[in-house]
XYZ file of C-alpha atoms in Angstrom:
720
model
C 401.424 197.467 122.188
C 398.946 198.173 124.096
C 396.947 197.672 120.916
C 398.178 193.717 120.384
C 397.698 193.634 124.421
C 393.954 193.822 123.487
C 393.846 191.687 120.039
C 395.537 188.340 121.919
C 393.263 189.174 124.955
C 390.172 189.071 122.464
C 391.792 185.709 120.623
C 391.170 183.720 124.273
C 388.230 185.322 125.196
C 386.906 183.707 121.448
C 388.971 180.939 122.272
C 387.830 179.670 124.987
C 383.726 180.502 124.544
C 384.564 178.312 121.741
C 385.864 175.010 123.909
C 382.623 176.158 126.516
C 380.157 176.153 123.747
C 381.289 172.401 122.140
C 381.822 170.881 125.217
C 378.328 171.681 125.736
C 377.052 170.492 122.343
C 379.005 167.737 122.178
C 377.042 166.794 125.719
C 374.028 167.668 124.791
C 374.439 165.344 122.061
C 376.083 162.709 123.514
C 372.391 162.629 125.844
C 370.196 162.463 122.941
C 372.549 159.443 121.834
C 371.926 157.838 125.372
C 368.434 158.952 125.378
C 368.039 156.884 122.183
C 369.926 153.933 122.631
C 367.970 153.374 126.085
C 364.768 153.263 123.967
C 366.149 150.571 122.081
C 367.190 149.220 124.555
C 363.874 148.632 126.165
C 362.039 147.988 123.020
C 364.211 144.245 122.672
C 363.916 143.735 126.606
C 360.471 143.648 125.350
C 360.308 141.630 122.693
C 362.537 138.403 123.686
C 360.084 138.977 127.340
C 356.978 138.658 125.587
C 357.844 135.938 123.114
C 359.564 133.906 126.557
C 355.949 134.098 127.707
C 354.118 132.971 125.049
C 356.486 130.122 125.093
C 356.596 128.833 128.590
C 352.594 129.622 128.032
C 352.501 127.476 125.348
C 354.093 124.504 126.626
C 351.947 125.277 130.403
C 348.758 123.874 127.524
C 350.845 120.586 126.336
C 351.463 119.034 123.219
C 349.719 121.269 120.141
C 349.252 124.071 121.714
C 350.118 127.369 119.770
C 349.775 131.317 119.491
C 351.215 134.053 118.024
C 353.096 137.158 119.376
C 353.832 140.270 117.494
C 358.611 140.611 117.964
C 359.544 143.889 117.113
C 363.436 144.101 116.805
C 364.886 147.750 117.076
C 367.254 149.297 115.093
C 371.044 148.330 116.031
C 370.256 144.245 116.072
C 372.822 141.923 114.835
C 372.076 139.405 112.796
C 374.479 136.874 112.918
C 374.765 137.261 116.418
C 370.820 136.965 117.701
C 368.969 134.033 116.899
C 367.731 131.280 119.293
C 369.846 129.767 121.905
C 369.455 126.786 123.975
C 366.530 128.228 126.202
C 367.122 131.683 125.712
C 366.731 134.389 122.959
C 368.527 136.686 122.656
C 368.667 139.814 120.848
C 372.469 141.008 120.017
C 372.020 144.990 120.379
C 374.381 148.160 120.176
C 377.586 144.920 120.460
C 375.277 144.055 124.151
C 373.511 140.746 124.363
C 369.345 141.596 125.574
C 367.938 137.786 126.429
C 365.589 136.032 127.818
C 365.321 131.964 129.141
C 362.174 129.732 129.391
C 360.747 127.133 130.952
C 361.807 123.964 127.683
C 364.517 123.586 125.119
C 363.525 125.450 121.969
C 363.795 125.243 118.263
C 363.985 127.200 114.987
C 364.667 130.815 114.141
C 363.626 134.147 115.010
C 363.444 137.107 113.047
C 366.349 139.258 113.136
C 365.621 142.379 110.455
C 364.383 145.347 111.805
C 360.579 146.114 111.995
C 357.802 144.056 114.181
C 357.251 140.694 112.684
C 354.198 138.079 113.875
C 356.170 134.869 114.848
C 354.076 131.267 115.889
C 354.747 129.653 119.227
C 354.039 126.043 118.996
C 354.592 123.572 121.731
C 356.118 119.910 120.874
C 356.375 117.190 123.767
C 360.486 117.956 124.922
C 360.437 121.690 123.913
C 358.849 124.474 122.335
C 359.090 125.789 118.426
C 360.041 129.378 117.597
C 359.368 130.701 115.212
C 361.043 129.286 111.682
C 362.153 125.187 112.296
C 364.495 124.713 109.414
C 364.450 121.151 110.830
C 361.247 119.388 111.299
C 360.528 115.098 112.544
C 356.767 113.382 111.967
C 357.066 112.655 116.324
C 356.794 114.365 118.714
C 358.184 111.173 120.785
C 358.802 107.421 120.586
C 356.198 104.589 122.932
C 356.831 101.107 122.328
C 355.988 98.689 124.652
C 357.952 94.778 124.875
C 357.607 91.455 126.902
C 360.650 89.622 128.637
C 363.316 88.878 126.579
C 361.616 90.788 123.368
C 362.359 93.303 120.707
C 360.579 96.400 118.983
C 361.664 98.534 116.254
C 360.156 102.238 115.800
C 361.288 105.060 112.729
C 361.022 108.545 113.125
C 361.564 110.929 110.193
C 363.513 114.346 109.716
C 362.869 116.978 106.679
C 364.900 119.318 106.014
C 363.012 122.535 105.325
C 365.641 125.061 105.532
C 367.151 126.153 101.845
C 370.678 124.829 102.886
C 372.493 121.558 103.144
C 372.447 120.614 107.341
C 374.714 118.788 108.433
C 372.800 116.577 111.658
C 373.915 114.606 114.406
C 372.247 112.179 116.691
C 372.872 111.355 120.291
C 371.134 108.888 122.656
C 370.744 109.948 126.240
C 369.691 105.736 127.086
C 371.781 105.165 130.125
C 369.389 101.290 130.233
C 370.669 98.361 130.733
C 367.573 96.127 130.882
C 366.533 97.802 127.481
C 369.390 98.595 124.482
C 368.508 101.043 122.336
C 370.674 100.856 118.899
C 369.188 103.978 116.140
C 370.600 104.163 112.947
C 371.955 106.606 111.311
C 373.996 108.919 113.945
C 375.474 111.461 111.371
C 374.449 112.016 107.621
C 374.297 115.405 105.891
C 370.600 116.605 104.954
C 370.299 118.007 101.697
C 367.468 121.185 101.352
C 363.821 119.981 101.111
C 365.293 116.026 101.980
C 364.152 113.925 104.877
C 366.015 110.749 106.057
C 364.212 108.405 108.187
C 366.384 107.243 110.966
C 365.568 103.426 112.516
C 364.773 102.903 116.626
C 365.079 99.051 117.910
C 364.576 98.624 121.328
C 366.063 94.774 122.527
C 364.455 94.072 126.344
C 365.561 91.772 128.946
C 364.012 89.585 131.567
C 364.195 93.071 134.298
C 360.746 94.904 133.550
C 359.534 98.013 134.332
C 359.580 102.081 131.858
C 362.257 102.772 131.104
C 362.487 106.235 129.521
C 365.273 108.871 127.464
C 365.634 111.369 124.474
C 367.408 111.277 121.254
C 369.342 114.456 121.062
C 369.360 115.717 116.843
C 371.326 118.808 115.812
C 371.586 120.185 112.624
C 374.191 122.825 111.317
C 374.429 124.886 108.686
C 375.964 127.277 107.207
C 374.925 130.333 107.724
C 371.286 130.039 109.609
C 371.739 129.149 113.117
C 372.071 125.673 114.219
C 369.015 123.969 115.780
C 368.142 121.477 118.614
C 365.609 118.847 118.891
C 364.649 116.004 121.860
C 362.569 113.415 121.108
C 361.011 111.936 124.268
C 361.898 108.227 124.230
C 359.543 105.168 126.508
C 359.918 101.508 126.626
C 357.449 99.944 128.478
C 358.155 95.518 129.022
C 355.725 94.296 130.825
C 355.583 90.475 132.261
C 352.871 89.237 130.518
C 351.278 89.690 127.193
C 347.874 91.941 127.854
C 346.164 91.968 124.883
C 345.169 95.276 124.906
C 347.506 97.709 124.924
C 347.065 102.158 125.874
C 349.965 104.166 124.738
C 350.680 106.291 125.790
C 349.962 105.346 129.436
C 350.120 108.741 130.514
C 349.692 112.255 129.515
C 349.132 115.540 131.580
C 348.543 119.841 129.927
C 348.390 122.634 131.521
C 344.963 124.917 130.890
C 343.461 127.893 131.696
C 339.670 127.343 132.310
C 338.100 127.201 129.677
C 340.598 126.636 127.399
C 341.134 123.545 125.255
C 343.633 120.402 124.026
C 343.225 118.126 121.682
C 344.938 114.455 121.672
C 344.840 111.310 120.905
C 345.715 107.477 122.198
C 346.344 103.905 120.305
C 344.881 100.960 121.037
C 346.566 98.626 119.752
C 346.491 94.304 120.012
C 348.636 92.388 121.037
C 347.451 89.622 120.527
C 347.244 86.721 117.605
C 343.512 86.680 117.479
C 341.145 89.811 116.294
C 339.511 91.711 119.615
C 336.048 92.613 118.983
C 333.268 95.068 120.175
C 336.657 97.728 122.505
C 334.205 100.586 124.333
C 335.990 103.092 126.451
C 335.112 104.531 129.942
C 335.791 107.535 131.283
C 336.574 108.113 135.365
C 337.714 110.394 137.452
C 337.542 114.995 138.628
C 337.832 115.592 134.692
C 335.442 112.727 133.201
C 332.761 115.268 131.989
C 336.118 117.341 130.436
C 336.982 114.327 128.052
C 334.681 114.627 125.161
C 333.232 112.914 122.686
C 331.008 111.246 124.376
C 330.944 108.361 124.640
C 334.403 107.540 123.240
C 333.058 106.034 119.581
C 333.434 101.905 120.491
C 336.288 100.173 118.128
C 334.042 97.237 115.955
C 337.179 95.360 115.414
C 341.330 95.509 115.615
C 342.475 92.750 113.926
C 346.245 91.148 115.452
C 348.620 93.217 115.424
C 347.186 96.447 114.820
C 346.484 100.083 116.124
C 343.978 102.401 116.015
C 344.155 105.659 116.894
C 341.110 107.359 119.682
C 341.167 111.120 119.376
C 339.747 113.110 122.190
C 338.964 116.664 122.929
C 339.740 118.093 127.054
C 337.965 120.964 127.588
C 338.099 122.951 131.404
C 334.838 124.624 133.323
C 335.698 128.036 132.442
C 335.029 129.318 136.302
C 337.066 126.366 137.405
C 339.709 126.963 139.678
C 343.302 126.711 139.342
C 344.814 123.157 140.435
C 345.862 119.543 139.093
C 342.794 117.376 138.388
C 343.028 113.937 137.580
C 341.077 110.925 135.212
C 341.548 108.002 132.509
C 340.019 106.490 129.835
C 339.563 102.815 130.603
C 339.472 100.514 126.961
C 337.602 96.588 127.278
C 336.605 94.157 125.384
C 335.009 92.443 128.324
C 337.528 90.077 129.411
C 341.079 92.532 127.924
C 340.957 96.200 129.461
C 344.607 99.012 129.302
C 344.262 102.736 130.008
C 345.922 106.183 130.810
C 345.758 108.381 133.269
C 345.604 112.259 132.289
C 346.604 114.869 134.664
C 344.578 118.063 133.350
C 346.138 121.565 135.462
C 344.263 124.059 135.563
C 346.970 127.124 135.217
C 345.697 130.386 136.238
C 344.745 132.877 132.538
C 346.983 135.165 131.496
C 345.516 138.942 131.046
C 344.607 139.300 127.247
C 343.542 143.184 125.353
C 340.413 142.770 125.901
C 339.133 146.493 124.880
C 340.929 149.595 123.094
C 338.894 153.388 124.308
C 339.926 156.735 122.034
C 338.611 159.472 124.679
C 338.889 163.242 123.253
C 339.822 166.584 125.121
C 340.265 169.831 124.541
C 342.908 170.579 127.428
C 346.437 169.015 128.416
C 345.114 167.600 131.554
C 342.696 165.758 129.340
C 339.822 166.891 131.472
C 337.093 168.412 129.534
C 335.413 165.994 126.701
C 335.683 167.681 123.279
C 335.005 166.412 119.566
C 334.871 169.599 117.627
C 338.258 172.097 117.124
C 338.607 174.947 115.351
C 341.699 175.171 113.250
C 344.725 176.038 114.815
C 343.878 173.658 118.100
C 345.589 171.315 119.937
C 342.992 167.403 119.668
C 344.751 166.222 123.546
C 343.774 162.957 122.548
C 343.749 159.513 125.834
C 344.246 155.444 124.815
C 342.786 153.364 127.550
C 343.680 149.822 127.207
C 341.402 147.014 129.948
C 341.785 143.700 130.063
C 339.567 140.622 129.823
C 337.968 141.840 133.433
C 337.870 145.224 132.438
C 340.815 146.624 134.865
C 343.406 148.525 132.682
C 345.819 146.171 130.981
C 349.869 147.730 129.755
C 350.337 147.157 126.470
C 353.796 147.757 125.371
C 352.234 148.371 121.314
C 349.946 150.568 121.528
C 349.784 152.326 118.054
C 348.356 155.608 117.286
C 347.597 157.087 113.571
C 345.661 160.182 112.608
C 343.475 160.848 109.198
C 341.956 164.131 108.407
C 338.463 164.231 106.104
C 340.758 163.836 102.865
C 342.397 160.273 104.947
C 345.054 161.545 104.218
C 347.925 160.224 107.456
C 349.023 163.518 109.306
C 350.304 161.617 112.865
C 351.632 158.217 113.089
C 352.807 157.287 116.624
C 354.387 153.076 117.308
C 355.069 150.711 119.642
C 354.029 153.115 122.207
C 353.311 151.869 126.318
C 350.767 152.590 128.167
C 351.493 153.604 131.711
C 348.454 152.388 134.327
C 346.486 150.768 131.034
C 346.879 154.945 129.857
C 348.634 156.051 126.873
C 348.480 160.377 126.421
C 348.969 161.923 123.464
C 348.188 165.040 121.094
C 348.031 167.043 117.807
C 348.188 170.751 116.972
C 345.746 171.437 114.084
C 347.421 173.981 111.430
C 345.850 177.320 110.401
C 345.273 175.622 107.324
C 343.724 172.221 108.796
C 340.822 170.814 106.322
C 337.460 171.564 107.866
C 335.392 168.031 108.221
C 335.198 164.785 110.393
C 338.687 163.724 111.475
C 339.640 159.938 113.173
C 342.297 158.649 116.531
C 342.693 155.587 116.127
C 344.336 152.816 118.166
C 345.427 149.012 117.888
C 347.351 146.739 120.528
C 348.336 143.677 121.161
C 348.917 141.832 124.093
C 347.905 138.238 123.979
C 344.944 139.665 121.120
C 344.431 142.381 118.827
C 342.091 144.548 119.581
C 341.230 148.267 118.016
C 338.926 151.161 118.499
C 338.512 155.387 117.079
C 336.735 158.432 117.815
C 336.493 160.745 115.432
C 336.533 164.750 115.476
C 334.977 167.826 113.550
C 337.589 170.775 112.558
C 335.554 174.086 112.318
C 336.570 177.369 110.440
C 338.535 179.513 112.520
C 338.942 183.158 111.452
C 342.814 184.672 111.887
C 343.917 187.444 110.405
C 346.681 186.542 108.896
C 348.052 189.561 106.917
C 347.166 193.635 106.800
C 347.832 195.643 103.666
C 347.552 199.082 103.468
C 347.281 200.533 99.333
C 346.889 204.461 98.369
C 345.437 205.687 95.767
C 345.415 209.220 93.969
C 341.084 209.600 92.909
C 338.451 208.606 94.880
C 337.093 205.457 92.868
C 340.853 203.799 94.325
C 341.632 202.777 90.916
C 344.742 204.675 90.107
C 348.040 203.517 92.782
C 350.226 206.423 93.046
C 352.613 206.936 96.507
C 353.908 210.689 95.039
C 351.153 213.563 96.336
C 351.683 217.030 95.997
C 350.478 219.959 98.561
C 346.790 220.100 98.259
C 346.203 216.609 97.430
C 344.023 214.046 98.932
C 345.491 210.447 99.467
C 343.742 208.526 99.017
C 343.806 204.934 101.571
C 342.444 201.630 100.968
C 343.272 198.954 103.679
C 342.756 195.458 103.244
C 341.886 192.375 105.666
C 343.020 188.524 104.868
C 342.841 185.422 107.090
C 344.850 182.683 106.699
C 343.493 180.948 103.442
C 344.700 184.899 101.835
C 340.277 185.668 101.821
C 339.272 188.643 102.966
C 338.313 189.193 105.849
C 335.736 191.541 108.043
C 336.918 192.933 110.783
C 335.622 195.006 113.626
C 338.446 196.859 114.950
C 340.392 197.906 112.707
C 342.484 201.117 113.519
C 343.907 203.270 110.929
C 346.849 206.211 111.534
C 348.714 209.270 109.013
C 352.191 211.075 110.830
C 354.699 213.358 108.379
C 357.770 213.098 108.085
C 357.737 214.222 111.944
C 355.923 211.190 112.708
C 353.478 213.588 114.220
C 349.943 212.190 114.465
C 347.882 213.618 111.727
C 345.087 211.546 111.637
C 344.098 208.927 114.313
C 340.880 206.283 113.319
C 340.116 203.960 115.815
C 337.508 200.892 115.965
C 336.642 200.745 111.899
C 335.328 197.695 110.432
C 336.932 195.900 106.592
C 333.648 195.380 104.429
C 334.515 192.272 101.534
C 337.954 193.057 103.893
C 337.949 196.510 102.213
C 338.247 199.652 104.174
C 338.553 202.809 102.068
C 339.523 206.527 103.662
C 340.800 209.547 102.945
C 343.415 212.397 103.795
C 343.817 215.778 102.263
C 346.676 217.013 102.700
C 346.760 220.562 103.167
C 348.587 223.428 101.533
C 351.547 223.806 102.937
C 351.649 220.165 104.210
C 355.519 219.325 105.175
C 356.955 217.084 102.409
C 358.743 214.448 102.545
C 357.605 210.811 103.505
C 354.172 209.863 104.682
C 353.181 207.067 106.481
C 349.994 206.360 106.589
C 349.888 202.787 109.387
C 346.808 200.045 110.046
C 347.053 196.886 112.997
C 344.054 194.795 112.889
C 342.435 191.812 115.545
C 340.180 189.329 114.854
C 342.013 186.019 117.664
C 345.216 187.926 115.579
C 346.805 190.952 115.395
C 348.836 192.086 112.121
C 349.654 195.779 111.217
C 350.869 197.003 107.745
C 352.097 200.600 106.593
C 352.753 202.065 103.185
C 354.972 205.318 102.636
C 353.605 207.770 100.220
C 356.024 211.381 99.432
C 354.676 214.409 99.083
C 356.322 217.257 96.769
C 355.746 220.920 97.223
C 352.776 222.086 95.321
C 351.875 222.806 91.683
C 351.855 226.855 90.820
C 347.244 224.898 90.865
C 347.497 222.228 92.449
C 344.365 222.021 90.085
C 343.358 224.446 87.441
C 340.646 225.050 89.563
C 342.351 226.150 92.722
C 343.412 229.272 89.538
C 340.669 230.533 88.388
C 337.894 233.081 89.861
C 334.562 233.798 89.136
C 332.804 237.705 89.636
C 329.349 239.085 89.007
C 330.377 242.174 89.341
C 326.998 243.270 90.325
C 325.681 241.771 86.642
C 322.022 242.840 85.602
C 319.191 240.579 83.703
C 317.715 242.007 81.020
C 314.087 240.429 79.716
C 312.135 241.308 76.757
C 308.864 239.320 77.537
C 306.665 241.193 74.752
C 306.787 241.166 70.733
C 306.807 237.656 68.675
C 307.455 234.536 70.780
C 310.860 233.472 68.478
C 311.964 236.692 70.158
C 311.434 236.938 73.315
C 313.814 236.214 75.857
C 315.339 236.847 79.019
C 320.076 237.224 79.180
C 322.100 237.827 82.346
C 323.769 240.288 81.408
C 322.950 242.424 78.407
C 324.905 245.182 78.806
C 327.780 246.233 81.491
C 328.298 246.140 83.698
C 329.417 241.642 82.608
C 330.610 239.265 84.649
C 333.641 237.875 84.614
C 336.058 235.320 84.557
C 339.927 235.376 85.151
C 342.939 232.737 85.145
C 344.987 234.391 88.720
C 348.134 231.595 87.949
C 351.314 233.431 86.877
C 352.224 230.192 84.843
C 349.929 227.891 84.552
C 347.379 228.502 80.804
C 343.268 227.491 82.494
C 340.930 224.946 79.572
C 337.875 224.942 80.020
C 335.679 221.797 79.173
C 332.493 221.839 80.618
C 330.190 224.327 82.104
C 326.656 223.661 84.551
C 324.379 226.660 85.141
C 321.728 225.965 87.758
C 318.817 228.444 88.661
C 316.219 228.097 92.148
C 313.003 229.576 92.731
C 311.913 229.308 88.145
C 308.262 228.830 88.301
C 307.265 230.323 85.116
C 309.764 230.862 83.043
C 312.299 228.861 80.326
C 313.696 225.911 81.445
C 317.234 225.672 79.156
C 320.038 228.192 78.927
C 320.222 228.337 75.329
C 323.710 230.788 74.952
C 326.512 230.112 77.272
C 328.748 233.631 75.454
C 332.551 233.798 77.404
C 334.400 236.863 75.644
C 331.836 237.373 73.187
C 332.331 234.073 71.656
C 329.502 231.460 72.625
C 331.034 227.893 73.826
C 328.006 225.745 73.249
C 326.255 223.657 70.143
C 323.175 223.278 72.581
C 320.761 223.995 75.174
C 320.827 222.792 78.623
C 318.403 222.471 81.444
C 319.416 223.735 85.712
C 321.283 221.390 86.996
C 323.115 219.883 83.650
C 326.161 219.948 82.146
C 327.022 221.063 78.415
C 329.348 219.909 77.104
C 330.719 223.237 75.483
C 333.622 223.740 73.106
C 337.181 224.149 75.053
C 338.746 227.595 75.680
C 341.919 228.136 77.408
C 342.426 231.230 79.100
C 346.469 231.923 79.159
C 348.709 233.111 82.303
C 347.033 236.169 84.328
C 344.165 236.374 81.613
C 340.856 238.085 82.281
C 338.124 237.621 80.128
C 335.300 241.352 82.340
C 332.829 242.186 79.183
C 330.478 240.439 76.628
C 330.266 237.432 79.043
C 326.848 236.478 79.336
C 323.902 233.825 79.356
C 320.632 233.750 77.716
C 317.428 232.021 77.757
C 315.345 232.555 74.923
C 312.882 231.678 71.661
C 309.698 230.707 73.769
C 306.292 231.163 75.663
C 308.263 231.854 78.988
C 311.825 233.261 77.389
C 311.153 236.499 78.688
C 309.366 235.833 82.357
C 312.128 234.737 83.924
C 313.023 237.489 85.888
C 310.208 237.368 88.143
C 312.947 237.569 91.282
C 313.001 235.321 92.803
C 315.423 232.965 90.661
C 318.980 232.618 92.497
C 322.222 231.267 89.268
C 325.196 229.636 89.602
C 328.103 228.907 87.155
C 330.423 225.835 87.763
C 332.957 225.537 85.746
C 335.383 222.430 85.022
C 339.169 222.155 83.695
C 340.412 219.158 82.151
C 341.965 217.932 85.098
C 338.888 217.249 86.120
C 338.512 219.880 89.254
C 335.361 222.359 89.317
C 335.058 225.475 89.827
C 331.413 227.305 91.330
C 330.453 230.852 91.842
C 328.543 231.890 94.509
C 324.912 231.946 94.293
C 323.823 235.173 92.922
C 320.641 236.857 92.703
C 320.381 239.225 90.008
C 318.520 243.008 90.560
């Protein structure tokens, strides 16, 4: 029963923990989603405000003013619920409207697909066109002049620029009784690409004056949002007939200091005869702002005809804000009329004039640097300035980082600067390409400006791999992890950089430990050459059997270690054949024959008993000798080659050899325990000097090489 209760309690604890984890995970996901949504809303708010400011700006400048702005539609925008609504620019984001209201009516269509779009805004007489205009008209206004009890006609043409048929409804906002207005047709269907002419008829009674109104045009489509245009109307009723009439009679525009505006007016012959030599004069505070100078005269103007006169207003660059007035008067010397012009100089909005990209080595952005090691971090700061050189905040900053091959490694879009600064970073990898990298930034605020800066990435040697290899031979060519007591373990340490290329280090450490973890060898502060260090450890004959370890660690901007294990087994009866071989000189004597014929002279070690002896000391191992080397020192007048090597009364050599030279004898074997103690001798013979070997200064050594390449060398011997 106790075990059952414990199991239930454990399940309760686990369930409670799982509930807590789910709650934390859900809260974290919710927090991340809320942050992302806030960023989307901020992007939408910035977009509609930027477009609103541009619309207000061109409207204040007057008819014909236009500007292009970058409009960003964030993810999550509903195209069906977004667009131009009255005086508002609306983006329906995540089910809620983000909007900005302008100072005038709007016409057109904004982009609603996610991403960045360039959008034009253009000022007309009574509204601002934004983006795509599906419905357009050929005039910005309708102006007529009438005499008392007179009538005049005017026309406007409406064009359907869309791909859908439009239903057009026209509403007259004309409340005057002294001048009536008739407009036909007031409703119709306008096919895609088609045009419709609207006829306007003005009729006056005896009341003179100026009468104004609007013609409101509404176009609806099957899928495209409704568009509305308001066309200004103006009728001027004069008491007496003026022979020269200028239309319009007034013009006003808002410009920045240094700004320009091009417009025109019409000079009309309101008589029944031809007018000649019509000249123009400019007066008022803005007279010098108007060009051309002079305005070209009209040589002849037929009765009932009008001629368009273009002109440009250029505000001086340093002109203070305020309203300035002037007139242009047309006269033929007898008749005259004028247009009153009002220019409002408005403050110049800030625009982006300069972008600077600066590079630093620290996260405080205080240490300028243009060369960086692989694996380091590049800190960049982008600064944005207005036309006066003051910091300017922007909200559509873009930054790219490209490597020496122009491969894009980082791209950040629609960033914002704070107090004219954006600070970011890019972390170089250990294997980052060396050479010239580029950080590029571009931004827009009423002007697009870009800048770039280069930095150089240099090779940064970084230890990434250490390898311990084990061999059984001193030439390090035969890998092995199995050794016997008495063997020598040859180890090679290899060091590599981040590109897996050999890397030299100067603080390599090597340790050899036995199966009991007792340190048997420690070497510190070693250096690799060509990325290698070769060393060895000689196992004692009684070395502990089992698994041994060779470990190594090194550092070059990074610490890396490795190890390899080898197994030690009990030594064979003869770890090497040389170990089980013995030799004794036995006071062997040196005998020489120095007289008689040259060919019969010789010296021999030994010629008669006692002979030197050799023995196989093993109990079960057969030894095989494959080479013998006889060495002697101290001889100044004797023979230079040994001619006979006899062991157990058998000559083993077939050629003579000099001192210290291996003689490839005929292999011979010794069975376990076998001893050769008689008839073992060396002879120098067959020359004039053969009998001069023993001058009691020579010392002799015999070396035996076995088939396992082990070597046994006798003690040095000076015979009696």
